[in-house]
Short mmCIF file of C-alpha atoms in Angstrom, two decimals:
data_model
loop_
_atom_site.label_atom_id
_atom_site.label_comp_id
_atom_site.label_asym_id
_atom_site.label_seq_id
_atom_site.Cartn_x
_atom_site.Cartn_y
_atom_site.Cartn_z
CA GLY A 174 0.00 0.00 0.00
CA ALA A 175 0.85 3.73 -0.06
CA VAL A 176 2.08 3.85 -3.63
CA VAL A 177 2.83 7.09 -5.41
CA SER A 178 3.33 7.28 -9.15
CA GLN A 179 4.75 9.98 -11.38
CA HIS A 180 4.25 10.54 -15.06
CA PRO A 181 6.22 10.84 -17.20
CA SER A 182 9.35 9.17 -15.89
CA ARG A 183 11.46 11.03 -18.43
CA VAL A 184 10.73 14.03 -20.59
CA ILE A 185 12.78 16.06 -23.02
CA CYS A 186 11.48 19.44 -24.09
CA LYS A 187 12.76 22.41 -26.05
CA SER A 188 13.77 25.63 -24.38
CA GLY A 189 10.81 27.98 -24.01
CA THR A 190 8.14 25.32 -23.88
CA SER A 191 6.18 24.16 -20.83
CA VAL A 192 6.02 20.67 -19.43
CA LYS A 193 3.61 19.11 -16.94
CA ILE A 194 4.50 16.39 -14.46
CA GLU A 195 1.79 14.40 -12.70
CA CYS A 196 1.96 12.90 -9.23
CA ARG A 197 -0.70 10.44 -8.12
CA SER A 198 -1.36 8.61 -4.90
CA LEU A 199 -2.68 5.28 -6.12
CA ASP A 200 -4.18 3.70 -3.03
CA PHE A 201 -4.70 6.46 -0.50
CA GLN A 202 -5.96 10.00 -0.25
CA ALA A 203 -3.12 12.47 0.03
CA THR A 204 -4.02 15.43 2.17
CA THR A 205 -0.66 17.01 1.43
CA MET A 206 1.71 16.62 -1.49
CA PHE A 207 5.25 17.86 -1.80
CA TRP A 208 7.50 18.62 -4.74
CA TYR A 209 11.26 18.22 -4.51
CA ARG A 210 14.11 18.87 -6.89
CA GLN A 211 17.24 16.76 -6.86
CA PHE A 212 20.41 18.01 -8.51
CA PRO A 213 23.13 15.55 -9.56
CA LYS A 214 25.03 14.30 -6.53
CA LYS A 215 23.03 16.64 -4.30
CA SER A 216 20.32 16.17 -1.75
CA LEU A 217 16.67 16.75 -2.36
CA MET A 218 15.46 20.30 -2.07
CA LEU A 219 11.85 20.98 -1.12
CA MET A 220 10.25 23.25 -3.68
CA ALA A 221 6.69 23.54 -2.46
CA THR A 222 3.96 22.03 -0.33
CA SER A 223 0.40 21.74 -1.53
CA ASN A 224 -2.85 20.86 0.15
CA GLU A 225 -5.86 19.78 -1.84
CA GLY A 226 -7.92 22.73 -2.95
CA SER A 227 -5.46 25.31 -1.64
CA LYS A 228 -2.67 27.34 -3.17
CA ALA A 229 0.75 25.81 -2.85
CA THR A 230 3.26 27.14 -0.36
CA TYR A 231 6.60 27.71 -2.04
CA GLU A 232 10.00 27.58 -0.38
CA GLN A 233 12.19 30.63 -0.43
CA GLY A 234 13.92 31.11 -3.73
CA VAL A 235 11.48 28.99 -5.76
CA GLU A 236 9.69 30.99 -8.47
CA LYS A 237 5.98 30.33 -8.14
CA ASP A 238 5.27 31.67 -11.64
CA LYS A 239 7.78 29.31 -13.15
CA PHE A 240 6.84 26.20 -11.21
CA LEU A 241 3.04 26.04 -11.18
CA ILE A 242 1.58 23.53 -8.78
CA ASN A 243 -2.01 22.36 -8.80
CA HIS A 244 -3.50 19.96 -6.27
CA ALA A 245 -6.93 19.47 -7.75
CA SER A 246 -7.91 16.31 -5.94
CA LEU A 247 -6.85 14.14 -3.03
CA THR A 248 -5.00 11.83 -5.39
CA LEU A 249 -3.45 14.14 -7.97
CA SER A 250 -0.98 17.00 -7.95
CA THR A 251 0.69 18.47 -11.00
CA LEU A 252 3.88 20.49 -11.44
CA THR A 253 4.11 22.58 -14.59
CA VAL A 254 7.49 24.00 -15.51
CA THR A 255 6.69 27.02 -17.62
CA SER A 256 9.01 28.48 -20.26
CA ALA A 257 11.59 25.87 -19.45
CA HIS A 258 15.29 26.61 -19.81
CA PRO A 259 18.28 24.27 -19.73
CA GLU A 260 18.98 25.21 -16.11
CA ASP A 261 15.60 23.72 -15.19
CA SER A 262 16.90 20.32 -16.22
CA SER A 263 16.78 18.19 -13.12
CA PHE A 264 15.18 15.25 -11.35
CA TYR A 265 11.81 16.18 -9.87
CA ILE A 266 10.33 14.02 -7.14
CA CYS A 267 6.94 14.24 -5.51
CA SER A 268 5.77 12.80 -2.22
CA ALA A 269 2.39 12.42 -0.60
CA GLN A 270 1.31 12.41 3.00
CA GLY A 271 -1.91 10.88 4.29
CA GLY A 272 -1.37 7.18 3.95
CA GLY A 273 -1.30 4.63 6.75
CA SER A 274 1.28 6.43 8.85
CA PRO A 275 0.22 9.99 9.62
CA TYR A 276 3.67 11.48 9.34
CA GLU A 277 5.33 9.46 6.63
CA GLN A 278 5.84 10.92 3.19
CA TYR A 279 5.56 8.37 0.40
CA PHE A 280 7.77 9.22 -2.54
CA GLY A 281 7.21 8.82 -6.24
CA PRO A 282 9.93 7.40 -8.51
CA GLY A 283 10.81 10.80 -9.92
CA THR A 284 10.76 12.49 -13.32
CA ARG A 285 13.92 13.30 -15.23
CA LEU A 286 13.45 16.58 -17.11
CA THR A 287 15.91 17.55 -19.81
CA VAL A 288 15.53 20.93 -21.50
CA THR A 289 17.42 21.29 -24.79
CA ALA B 241 17.02 25.85 11.75
CA GLN B 242 17.52 22.17 11.25
CA SER B 243 20.20 20.42 9.26
CA VAL B 244 21.87 17.08 8.82
CA THR B 245 25.42 16.29 7.82
CA GLN B 246 26.28 13.00 6.22
CA LEU B 247 29.95 12.59 6.85
CA ASP B 248 30.77 10.29 3.93
CA SER B 249 29.75 10.78 0.32
CA HIS B 250 30.75 7.19 -0.50
CA VAL B 251 31.16 4.07 1.60
CA SER B 252 32.54 0.84 0.15
CA VAL B 253 32.15 -2.51 1.88
CA SER B 254 32.45 -6.15 0.95
CA GLU B 255 29.42 -8.40 0.97
CA GLY B 256 28.94 -9.92 4.42
CA THR B 257 30.81 -7.16 6.29
CA PRO B 258 29.22 -4.53 8.55
CA VAL B 259 27.83 -1.27 7.24
CA LEU B 260 28.14 2.09 9.00
CA LEU B 261 26.70 5.25 7.45
CA ARG B 262 27.25 8.34 9.58
CA CYS B 263 24.86 11.21 10.18
CA ASN B 264 25.00 14.18 12.51
CA TYR B 265 22.07 16.50 13.01
CA SER B 266 21.44 19.99 14.22
CA SER B 267 18.07 21.00 15.64
CA SER B 268 16.85 23.60 18.06
CA TYR B 269 14.32 21.19 19.54
CA SER B 270 13.78 17.45 19.81
CA PRO B 271 14.10 16.23 16.27
CA SER B 272 12.44 13.49 14.33
CA LEU B 273 15.01 11.66 12.25
CA PHE B 274 14.71 9.32 9.31
CA TRP B 275 16.85 7.26 6.99
CA TYR B 276 15.67 6.83 3.41
CA VAL B 277 17.16 4.67 0.67
CA GLN B 278 17.06 5.49 -3.04
CA HIS B 279 17.63 2.75 -5.59
CA PRO B 280 18.11 3.76 -9.23
CA ASN B 281 14.82 4.47 -10.98
CA LYS B 282 12.85 3.84 -7.81
CA GLY B 283 11.22 6.12 -5.28
CA LEU B 284 12.77 6.91 -1.95
CA GLN B 285 11.91 4.24 0.59
CA LEU B 286 11.76 4.79 4.34
CA LEU B 287 14.20 2.53 6.16
CA LEU B 288 13.50 3.64 9.71
CA LYS B 289 12.43 6.58 11.84
CA TYR B 290 13.11 8.05 15.27
CA THR B 291 10.31 10.04 16.83
CA SER B 292 11.33 10.38 20.51
CA ALA B 293 10.52 6.82 21.54
CA ALA B 294 13.25 4.18 21.89
CA THR B 295 16.69 5.49 20.98
CA LEU B 296 17.66 2.29 19.16
CA VAL B 297 15.46 2.05 16.12
CA LYS B 298 15.13 -1.05 14.01
CA GLY B 299 14.13 -0.73 10.41
CA ILE B 300 13.58 -2.84 7.35
CA ASN B 301 16.12 -5.16 5.71
CA GLY B 302 18.18 -5.55 8.89
CA PHE B 303 19.12 -1.89 9.25
CA GLU B 304 19.08 -0.07 12.56
CA ALA B 305 20.09 3.33 13.89
CA GLU B 306 20.79 4.74 17.31
CA PHE B 307 19.79 8.24 18.37
CA LYS B 308 22.52 9.75 20.54
CA LYS B 309 21.55 13.14 21.81
CA SER B 310 24.90 13.82 23.49
CA GLU B 311 26.68 13.27 20.19
CA THR B 312 23.88 14.68 17.99
CA SER B 313 24.24 11.58 15.86
CA PHE B 314 21.94 9.11 14.14
CA HIS B 315 24.25 6.61 12.44
CA LEU B 316 22.83 3.80 10.32
CA THR B 317 24.22 0.29 10.71
CA LYS B 318 23.72 -3.19 9.39
CA PRO B 319 25.64 -6.25 10.61
CA SER B 320 26.13 -7.85 7.21
CA ALA B 321 25.90 -6.14 3.83
CA HIS B 322 24.13 -7.67 0.85
CA MET B 323 24.70 -6.79 -2.77
CA SER B 324 21.13 -5.50 -2.90
CA ASP B 325 22.00 -2.86 -0.29
CA ALA B 326 24.00 -0.90 -2.86
CA ALA B 327 22.11 2.38 -3.19
CA GLU B 328 22.04 6.02 -2.10
CA TYR B 329 21.12 6.62 1.54
CA PHE B 330 19.74 9.86 2.93
CA CYS B 331 19.60 10.99 6.52
CA VAL B 332 16.65 13.32 7.08
CA VAL B 333 15.49 15.58 9.92
CA SER B 334 11.94 16.78 10.23
CA ASN B 335 9.99 19.46 11.97
CA THR B 336 6.99 18.66 14.15
CA GLY B 337 4.15 17.72 11.85
CA PHE B 338 6.66 15.94 9.63
CA GLN B 339 6.00 18.20 6.72
CA LYS B 340 9.32 19.89 6.23
CA LEU B 341 11.93 17.24 5.58
CA VAL B 342 15.52 18.43 5.44
CA PHE B 343 17.73 15.99 3.57
CA GLY B 344 21.42 15.34 3.94
CA THR B 345 23.58 15.20 0.84
CA GLY B 346 23.45 11.43 0.70
CA THR B 347 25.90 8.56 1.04
CA ARG B 348 26.39 6.14 -1.80
CA LEU B 349 26.90 2.61 -0.50
CA LEU B 350 28.94 0.36 -2.75
CA VAL B 351 28.95 -3.37 -2.02
CA SER B 352 31.55 -5.57 -3.65
CA PRO B 353 31.38 -9.37 -3.89
#
């Protein structure tokens, strides 16, 4: 139980275009979802926290107009990278809270974004 | 502010030998601490957690960690490494409510036959 999926697993897009990444909790309702960014050989950095039906809370230094987060339902959150640039290339990971353990975050497998 | 420091970026062991991955934390109040493992192309998996109960925490796959407040440490150990343990390991500290996870920079465990 407590499975989180992400789609797509890999995406390549051209500079200036937008790309959407989906995060789904498959077998539980996620009251809160989180989006992280992982740079090569670096730790995960929390980008934003979202609660269903509310605006996302962004961490300091994360551009909310560039990284649009929507948490439309208790099982789906989306991250849209708008006007992507090569420096946005990274590994994006989502997690969801609300499964069996009240405090545990269940992580998705990640999405590798490459902007050319 | 909370932070964790993973003292080794890489640890190499032979199969069947003990594993020690080191983590020191900094927190202005009683922390909650976690170890996660990341296998290639898979999501982060929780190995174990400390949330102010017993200081010796047992996790999955034979891993355990001991919370030592006097040393501000939360080292991860396993008596005997398996090839399948080769992965990236993250030490994580959390605020109350477990919403803000602060990750260490990770330790890559290499297991040789």
